Amino acid sequence: MKIYVDYRERELVEVLRERFGDIEEVNLKVGDLVLALDDHVVVLERKSAPDFIESLRSNRLWEQLLRMQSVDKIFGKEVRRRFLLLHGSISRLILHEFDEKLWASLSGAFMEVVYVYGIPIFFL
């Protein structure tokens, strides 16, 4: 397995390099992280909890997910899976700035990501 990380993800590059050693920093047009296996790749978009909320408010999230869906090949290999990794505490943010609109927006966004875009969300 080869790991490609977008060069703009400095923190992620450092963490992955400590864990896995050999990773390659590249300019990814889609996602933040690409796992290249023998005959296919897996694309991951990573968001912190505050970044998820901000990208939801600015509509950047939907643009990123559309780009992820539209790509069939990366590095000449078929894209087989796409994932959204959400790290940090969403519940802490909801409790901190709780309002019903935020909760409704998040619930709707989670459902749209999974059911409309077909992209599973992993909460870390």
mmCIF file with all atom_site columns, C-alpha atoms in Angstrom:
data_model
loop_
_atom_site.group_PDB
_atom_site.id
_atom_site.type_symbol
_atom_site.label_atom_id
_atom_site.label_alt_id
_atom_site.label_comp_id
_atom_site.label_asym_id
_atom_site.label_entity_id
_atom_site.label_seq_id
_atom_site.pdbx_PDB_ins_code
_atom_site.Cartn_x
_atom_site.Cartn_y
_atom_site.Cartn_z
_atom_site.occupancy
_atom_site.B_iso_or_equiv
_atom_site.pdbx_formal_charge
_atom_site.auth_seq_id
_atom_site.auth_comp_id
_atom_site.auth_asym_id
_atom_site.auth_atom_id
_atom_site.pdbx_PDB_model_num
ATOM 1   C CA . MET A 1 1   ? 0.000   0.000  0.000   1.00 0.00 ? 1   MET A CA 1
ATOM 2   C CA . LYS A 1 2   ? 1.213   3.484  -0.882  1.00 0.00 ? 2   LYS A CA 1
ATOM 3   C CA . ILE A 1 3   ? -0.060  6.534  1.021   1.00 0.00 ? 3   ILE A CA 1
ATOM 4   C CA . TYR A 1 4   ? -0.401  9.900  -0.719  1.00 0.00 ? 4   TYR A CA 1
ATOM 5   C CA . VAL A 1 5   ? -1.198  12.988 1.355   1.00 0.00 ? 5   VAL A CA 1
ATOM 6   C CA . ASP A 1 6   ? -2.059  16.446 0.092   1.00 0.00 ? 6   ASP A CA 1
ATOM 7   C CA . TYR A 1 7   ? 0.906   18.713 0.788   1.00 0.00 ? 7   TYR A CA 1
ATOM 8   C CA . ARG A 1 8   ? -1.392  21.311 2.416   1.00 0.00 ? 8   ARG A CA 1
ATOM 9   C CA . GLU A 1 9   ? -2.222  18.853 5.220   1.00 0.00 ? 9   GLU A CA 1
ATOM 10  C CA . ARG A 1 10  ? 0.985   19.501 7.212   1.00 0.00 ? 10  ARG A CA 1
ATOM 11  C CA . GLU A 1 11  ? -0.307  18.096 10.504  1.00 0.00 ? 11  GLU A CA 1
ATOM 12  C CA . LEU A 1 12  ? -1.572  14.944 8.820   1.00 0.00 ? 12  LEU A CA 1
ATOM 13  C CA . VAL A 1 13  ? 1.724   14.482 6.963   1.00 0.00 ? 13  VAL A CA 1
ATOM 14  C CA . GLU A 1 14  ? 3.660   14.533 10.235  1.00 0.00 ? 14  GLU A CA 1
ATOM 15  C CA . VAL A 1 15  ? 1.326   12.091 12.009  1.00 0.00 ? 15  VAL A CA 1
ATOM 16  C CA . LEU A 1 16  ? 1.297   9.628  9.116   1.00 0.00 ? 16  LEU A CA 1
ATOM 17  C CA . ARG A 1 17  ? 5.045   9.830  8.625   1.00 0.00 ? 17  ARG A CA 1
ATOM 18  C CA . GLU A 1 18  ? 5.567   8.949  12.317  1.00 0.00 ? 18  GLU A CA 1
ATOM 19  C CA . ARG A 1 19  ? 3.213   5.971  12.015  1.00 0.00 ? 19  ARG A CA 1
ATOM 20  C CA . PHE A 1 20  ? 3.890   4.630  8.537   1.00 0.00 ? 20  PHE A CA 1
ATOM 21  C CA . GLY A 1 21  ? 7.230   6.113  7.521   1.00 0.00 ? 21  GLY A CA 1
ATOM 22  C CA . ASP A 1 22  ? 7.040   6.192  3.751   1.00 0.00 ? 22  ASP A CA 1
ATOM 23  C CA . ILE A 1 23  ? 4.338   8.563  2.563   1.00 0.00 ? 23  ILE A CA 1
ATOM 24  C CA . GLU A 1 24  ? 4.335   10.832 -0.431  1.00 0.00 ? 24  GLU A CA 1
ATOM 25  C CA . GLU A 1 25  ? 3.300   14.490 -0.298  1.00 0.00 ? 25  GLU A CA 1
ATOM 26  C CA . VAL A 1 26  ? 1.506   15.491 -3.485  1.00 0.00 ? 26  VAL A CA 1
ATOM 27  C CA . ASN A 1 27  ? -0.928  18.074 -4.784  1.00 0.00 ? 27  ASN A CA 1
ATOM 28  C CA . LEU A 1 28  ? -4.187  16.114 -4.635  1.00 0.00 ? 28  LEU A CA 1
ATOM 29  C CA . LYS A 1 29  ? -7.026  17.538 -6.696  1.00 0.00 ? 29  LYS A CA 1
ATOM 30  C CA . VAL A 1 30  ? -9.507  15.397 -4.738  1.00 0.00 ? 30  VAL A CA 1
ATOM 31  C CA . GLY A 1 31  ? -9.447  14.489 -1.061  1.00 0.00 ? 31  GLY A CA 1
ATOM 32  C CA . ASP A 1 32  ? -6.755  14.905 1.557   1.00 0.00 ? 32  ASP A CA 1
ATOM 33  C CA . LEU A 1 33  ? -5.466  11.350 1.581   1.00 0.00 ? 33  LEU A CA 1
ATOM 34  C CA . VAL A 1 34  ? -5.272  8.600  -1.037  1.00 0.00 ? 34  VAL A CA 1
ATOM 35  C CA . LEU A 1 35  ? -4.487  4.991  -0.206  1.00 0.00 ? 35  LEU A CA 1
ATOM 36  C CA . ALA A 1 36  ? -3.175  3.212  -3.304  1.00 0.00 ? 36  ALA A CA 1
ATOM 37  C CA . LEU A 1 37  ? -3.535  -0.549 -3.319  1.00 0.00 ? 37  LEU A CA 1
ATOM 38  C CA . ASP A 1 38  ? -2.539  -3.001 -6.062  1.00 0.00 ? 38  ASP A CA 1
ATOM 39  C CA . ASP A 1 39  ? -5.284  -2.209 -8.550  1.00 0.00 ? 39  ASP A CA 1
ATOM 40  C CA . HIS A 1 40  ? -7.364  0.572  -6.981  1.00 0.00 ? 40  HIS A CA 1
ATOM 41  C CA . VAL A 1 41  ? -7.332  3.583  -4.667  1.00 0.00 ? 41  VAL A CA 1
ATOM 42  C CA . VAL A 1 42  ? -9.365  4.787  -1.702  1.00 0.00 ? 42  VAL A CA 1
ATOM 43  C CA . VAL A 1 43  ? -9.959  8.546  -1.356  1.00 0.00 ? 43  VAL A CA 1
ATOM 44  C CA . LEU A 1 44  ? -10.478 10.185 2.024   1.00 0.00 ? 44  LEU A CA 1
ATOM 45  C CA . GLU A 1 45  ? -11.582 13.732 2.782   1.00 0.00 ? 45  GLU A CA 1
ATOM 46  C CA . ARG A 1 46  ? -10.652 14.708 6.324   1.00 0.00 ? 46  ARG A CA 1
ATOM 47  C CA . LYS A 1 47  ? -12.470 17.369 8.336   1.00 0.00 ? 47  LYS A CA 1
ATOM 48  C CA . SER A 1 48  ? -12.123 18.573 11.883  1.00 0.00 ? 48  SER A CA 1
ATOM 49  C CA . ALA A 1 49  ? -15.436 19.239 13.622  1.00 0.00 ? 49  ALA A CA 1
ATOM 50  C CA . PRO A 1 50  ? -15.138 23.055 13.307  1.00 0.00 ? 50  PRO A CA 1
ATOM 51  C CA . ASP A 1 51  ? -13.996 22.759 9.666   1.00 0.00 ? 51  ASP A CA 1
ATOM 52  C CA . PHE A 1 52  ? -16.950 20.491 8.879   1.00 0.00 ? 52  PHE A CA 1
ATOM 53  C CA . ILE A 1 53  ? -19.377 23.093 10.224  1.00 0.00 ? 53  ILE A CA 1
ATOM 54  C CA . GLU A 1 54  ? -17.605 25.933 8.414   1.00 0.00 ? 54  GLU A CA 1
ATOM 55  C CA . SER A 1 55  ? -17.470 24.040 5.110   1.00 0.00 ? 55  SER A CA 1
ATOM 56  C CA . LEU A 1 56  ? -21.155 23.201 5.532   1.00 0.00 ? 56  LEU A CA 1
ATOM 57  C CA . ARG A 1 57  ? -22.016 26.874 6.040   1.00 0.00 ? 57  ARG A CA 1
ATOM 58  C CA . SER A 1 58  ? -19.903 27.982 3.063   1.00 0.00 ? 58  SER A CA 1
ATOM 59  C CA . ASN A 1 59  ? -21.092 25.123 0.796   1.00 0.00 ? 59  ASN A CA 1
ATOM 60  C CA . ARG A 1 60  ? -17.459 24.056 0.286   1.00 0.00 ? 60  ARG A CA 1
ATOM 61  C CA . LEU A 1 61  ? -18.356 20.590 1.609   1.00 0.00 ? 61  LEU A CA 1
ATOM 62  C CA . TRP A 1 62  ? -20.725 19.906 -1.283  1.00 0.00 ? 62  TRP A CA 1
ATOM 63  C CA . GLU A 1 63  ? -18.158 21.072 -3.850  1.00 0.00 ? 63  GLU A CA 1
ATOM 64  C CA . GLN A 1 64  ? -15.557 18.736 -2.360  1.00 0.00 ? 64  GLN A CA 1
ATOM 65  C CA . LEU A 1 65  ? -17.937 15.776 -2.291  1.00 0.00 ? 65  LEU A CA 1
ATOM 66  C CA . LEU A 1 66  ? -18.993 16.395 -5.901  1.00 0.00 ? 66  LEU A CA 1
ATOM 67  C CA . ARG A 1 67  ? -15.330 16.419 -6.954  1.00 0.00 ? 67  ARG A CA 1
ATOM 68  C CA . MET A 1 68  ? -14.775 13.166 -5.058  1.00 0.00 ? 68  MET A CA 1
ATOM 69  C CA . GLN A 1 69  ? -17.723 11.567 -6.842  1.00 0.00 ? 69  GLN A CA 1
ATOM 70  C CA . SER A 1 70  ? -16.687 12.780 -10.284 1.00 0.00 ? 70  SER A CA 1
ATOM 71  C CA . VAL A 1 71  ? -13.209 11.231 -10.235 1.00 0.00 ? 71  VAL A CA 1
ATOM 72  C CA . ASP A 1 72  ? -12.980 7.697  -11.594 1.00 0.00 ? 72  ASP A CA 1
ATOM 73  C CA . LYS A 1 73  ? -9.188  7.310  -11.586 1.00 0.00 ? 73  LYS A CA 1
ATOM 74  C CA . ILE A 1 74  ? -6.285  8.664  -9.559  1.00 0.00 ? 74  ILE A CA 1
ATOM 75  C CA . PHE A 1 75  ? -2.677  7.803  -10.382 1.00 0.00 ? 75  PHE A CA 1
ATOM 76  C CA . GLY A 1 76  ? -4.057  5.589  -13.155 1.00 0.00 ? 76  GLY A CA 1
ATOM 77  C CA . LYS A 1 77  ? -5.985  3.399  -10.721 1.00 0.00 ? 77  LYS A CA 1
ATOM 78  C CA . GLU A 1 78  ? -9.728  3.003  -10.270 1.00 0.00 ? 78  GLU A CA 1
ATOM 79  C CA . VAL A 1 79  ? -11.285 4.855  -7.331  1.00 0.00 ? 79  VAL A CA 1
ATOM 80  C CA . ARG A 1 80  ? -13.223 2.163  -5.476  1.00 0.00 ? 80  ARG A CA 1
ATOM 81  C CA . ARG A 1 81  ? -14.107 3.847  -2.205  1.00 0.00 ? 81  ARG A CA 1
ATOM 82  C CA . ARG A 1 82  ? -14.623 7.365  -0.950  1.00 0.00 ? 82  ARG A CA 1
ATOM 83  C CA . PHE A 1 83  ? -14.834 8.269  2.727   1.00 0.00 ? 83  PHE A CA 1
ATOM 84  C CA . LEU A 1 84  ? -15.316 11.340 4.885   1.00 0.00 ? 84  LEU A CA 1
ATOM 85  C CA . LEU A 1 85  ? -13.269 11.255 8.099   1.00 0.00 ? 85  LEU A CA 1
ATOM 86  C CA . LEU A 1 86  ? -14.675 13.576 10.736  1.00 0.00 ? 86  LEU A CA 1
ATOM 87  C CA . HIS A 1 87  ? -12.404 14.075 13.726  1.00 0.00 ? 87  HIS A CA 1
ATOM 88  C CA . GLY A 1 88  ? -12.969 16.034 16.888  1.00 0.00 ? 88  GLY A CA 1
ATOM 89  C CA . SER A 1 89  ? -16.077 16.392 18.965  1.00 0.00 ? 89  SER A CA 1
ATOM 90  C CA . ILE A 1 90  ? -19.174 17.484 17.100  1.00 0.00 ? 90  ILE A CA 1
ATOM 91  C CA . SER A 1 91  ? -21.215 16.980 20.271  1.00 0.00 ? 91  SER A CA 1
ATOM 92  C CA . ARG A 1 92  ? -18.969 19.397 22.176  1.00 0.00 ? 92  ARG A CA 1
ATOM 93  C CA . LEU A 1 93  ? -19.525 22.028 19.483  1.00 0.00 ? 93  LEU A CA 1
ATOM 94  C CA . ILE A 1 94  ? -23.272 21.475 19.565  1.00 0.00 ? 94  ILE A CA 1
ATOM 95  C CA . LEU A 1 95  ? -23.326 21.819 23.341  1.00 0.00 ? 95  LEU A CA 1
ATOM 96  C CA . HIS A 1 96  ? -21.083 24.895 23.207  1.00 0.00 ? 96  HIS A CA 1
ATOM 97  C CA . GLU A 1 97  ? -23.105 26.812 20.640  1.00 0.00 ? 97  GLU A CA 1
ATOM 98  C CA . PHE A 1 98  ? -26.346 24.880 20.739  1.00 0.00 ? 98  PHE A CA 1
ATOM 99  C CA . ASP A 1 99  ? -29.150 26.049 18.618  1.00 0.00 ? 99  ASP A CA 1
ATOM 100 C CA . GLU A 1 100 ? -31.794 24.056 16.848  1.00 0.00 ? 100 GLU A CA 1
ATOM 101 C CA . LYS A 1 101 ? -30.716 25.288 13.424  1.00 0.00 ? 101 LYS A CA 1
ATOM 102 C CA . LEU A 1 102 ? -27.181 23.946 13.892  1.00 0.00 ? 102 LEU A CA 1
ATOM 103 C CA . TRP A 1 103 ? -28.463 20.572 15.060  1.00 0.00 ? 103 TRP A CA 1
ATOM 104 C CA . ALA A 1 104 ? -30.919 20.356 12.150  1.00 0.00 ? 104 ALA A CA 1
ATOM 105 C CA . SER A 1 105 ? -28.223 21.402 9.667   1.00 0.00 ? 105 SER A CA 1
ATOM 106 C CA . LEU A 1 106 ? -25.776 18.794 10.955  1.00 0.00 ? 106 LEU A CA 1
ATOM 107 C CA . SER A 1 107 ? -28.361 16.018 10.977  1.00 0.00 ? 107 SER A CA 1
ATOM 108 C CA . GLY A 1 108 ? -29.438 16.865 7.452   1.00 0.00 ? 108 GLY A CA 1
ATOM 109 C CA . ALA A 1 109 ? -25.846 17.132 6.251   1.00 0.00 ? 109 ALA A CA 1
ATOM 110 C CA . PHE A 1 110 ? -24.904 13.738 7.682   1.00 0.00 ? 110 PHE A CA 1
ATOM 111 C CA . MET A 1 111 ? -27.876 12.129 5.960   1.00 0.00 ? 111 MET A CA 1
ATOM 112 C CA . GLU A 1 112 ? -27.152 13.869 2.652   1.00 0.00 ? 112 GLU A CA 1
ATOM 113 C CA . VAL A 1 113 ? -23.475 12.843 2.684   1.00 0.00 ? 113 VAL A CA 1
ATOM 114 C CA . VAL A 1 114 ? -24.365 9.201  3.299   1.00 0.00 ? 114 VAL A CA 1
ATOM 115 C CA . TYR A 1 115 ? -27.600 8.756  1.353   1.00 0.00 ? 115 TYR A CA 1
ATOM 116 C CA . VAL A 1 116 ? -27.351 11.262 -1.510  1.00 0.00 ? 116 VAL A CA 1
ATOM 117 C CA . TYR A 1 117 ? -23.598 11.263 -2.136  1.00 0.00 ? 117 TYR A CA 1
ATOM 118 C CA . GLY A 1 118 ? -23.118 7.654  -1.038  1.00 0.00 ? 118 GLY A CA 1
ATOM 119 C CA . ILE A 1 119 ? -20.033 8.517  1.007   1.00 0.00 ? 119 ILE A CA 1
ATOM 120 C CA . PRO A 1 120 ? -19.700 6.865  4.427   1.00 0.00 ? 120 PRO A CA 1
ATOM 121 C CA . ILE A 1 121 ? -18.683 9.062  7.370   1.00 0.00 ? 121 ILE A CA 1
ATOM 122 C CA . PHE A 1 122 ? -16.218 7.831  9.961   1.00 0.00 ? 122 PHE A CA 1
ATOM 123 C CA . PHE A 1 123 ? -16.145 9.699  13.262  1.00 0.00 ? 123 PHE A CA 1
ATOM 124 C CA . LEU A 1 124 ? -12.756 9.707  14.994  1.00 0.00 ? 124 LEU A CA 1
#
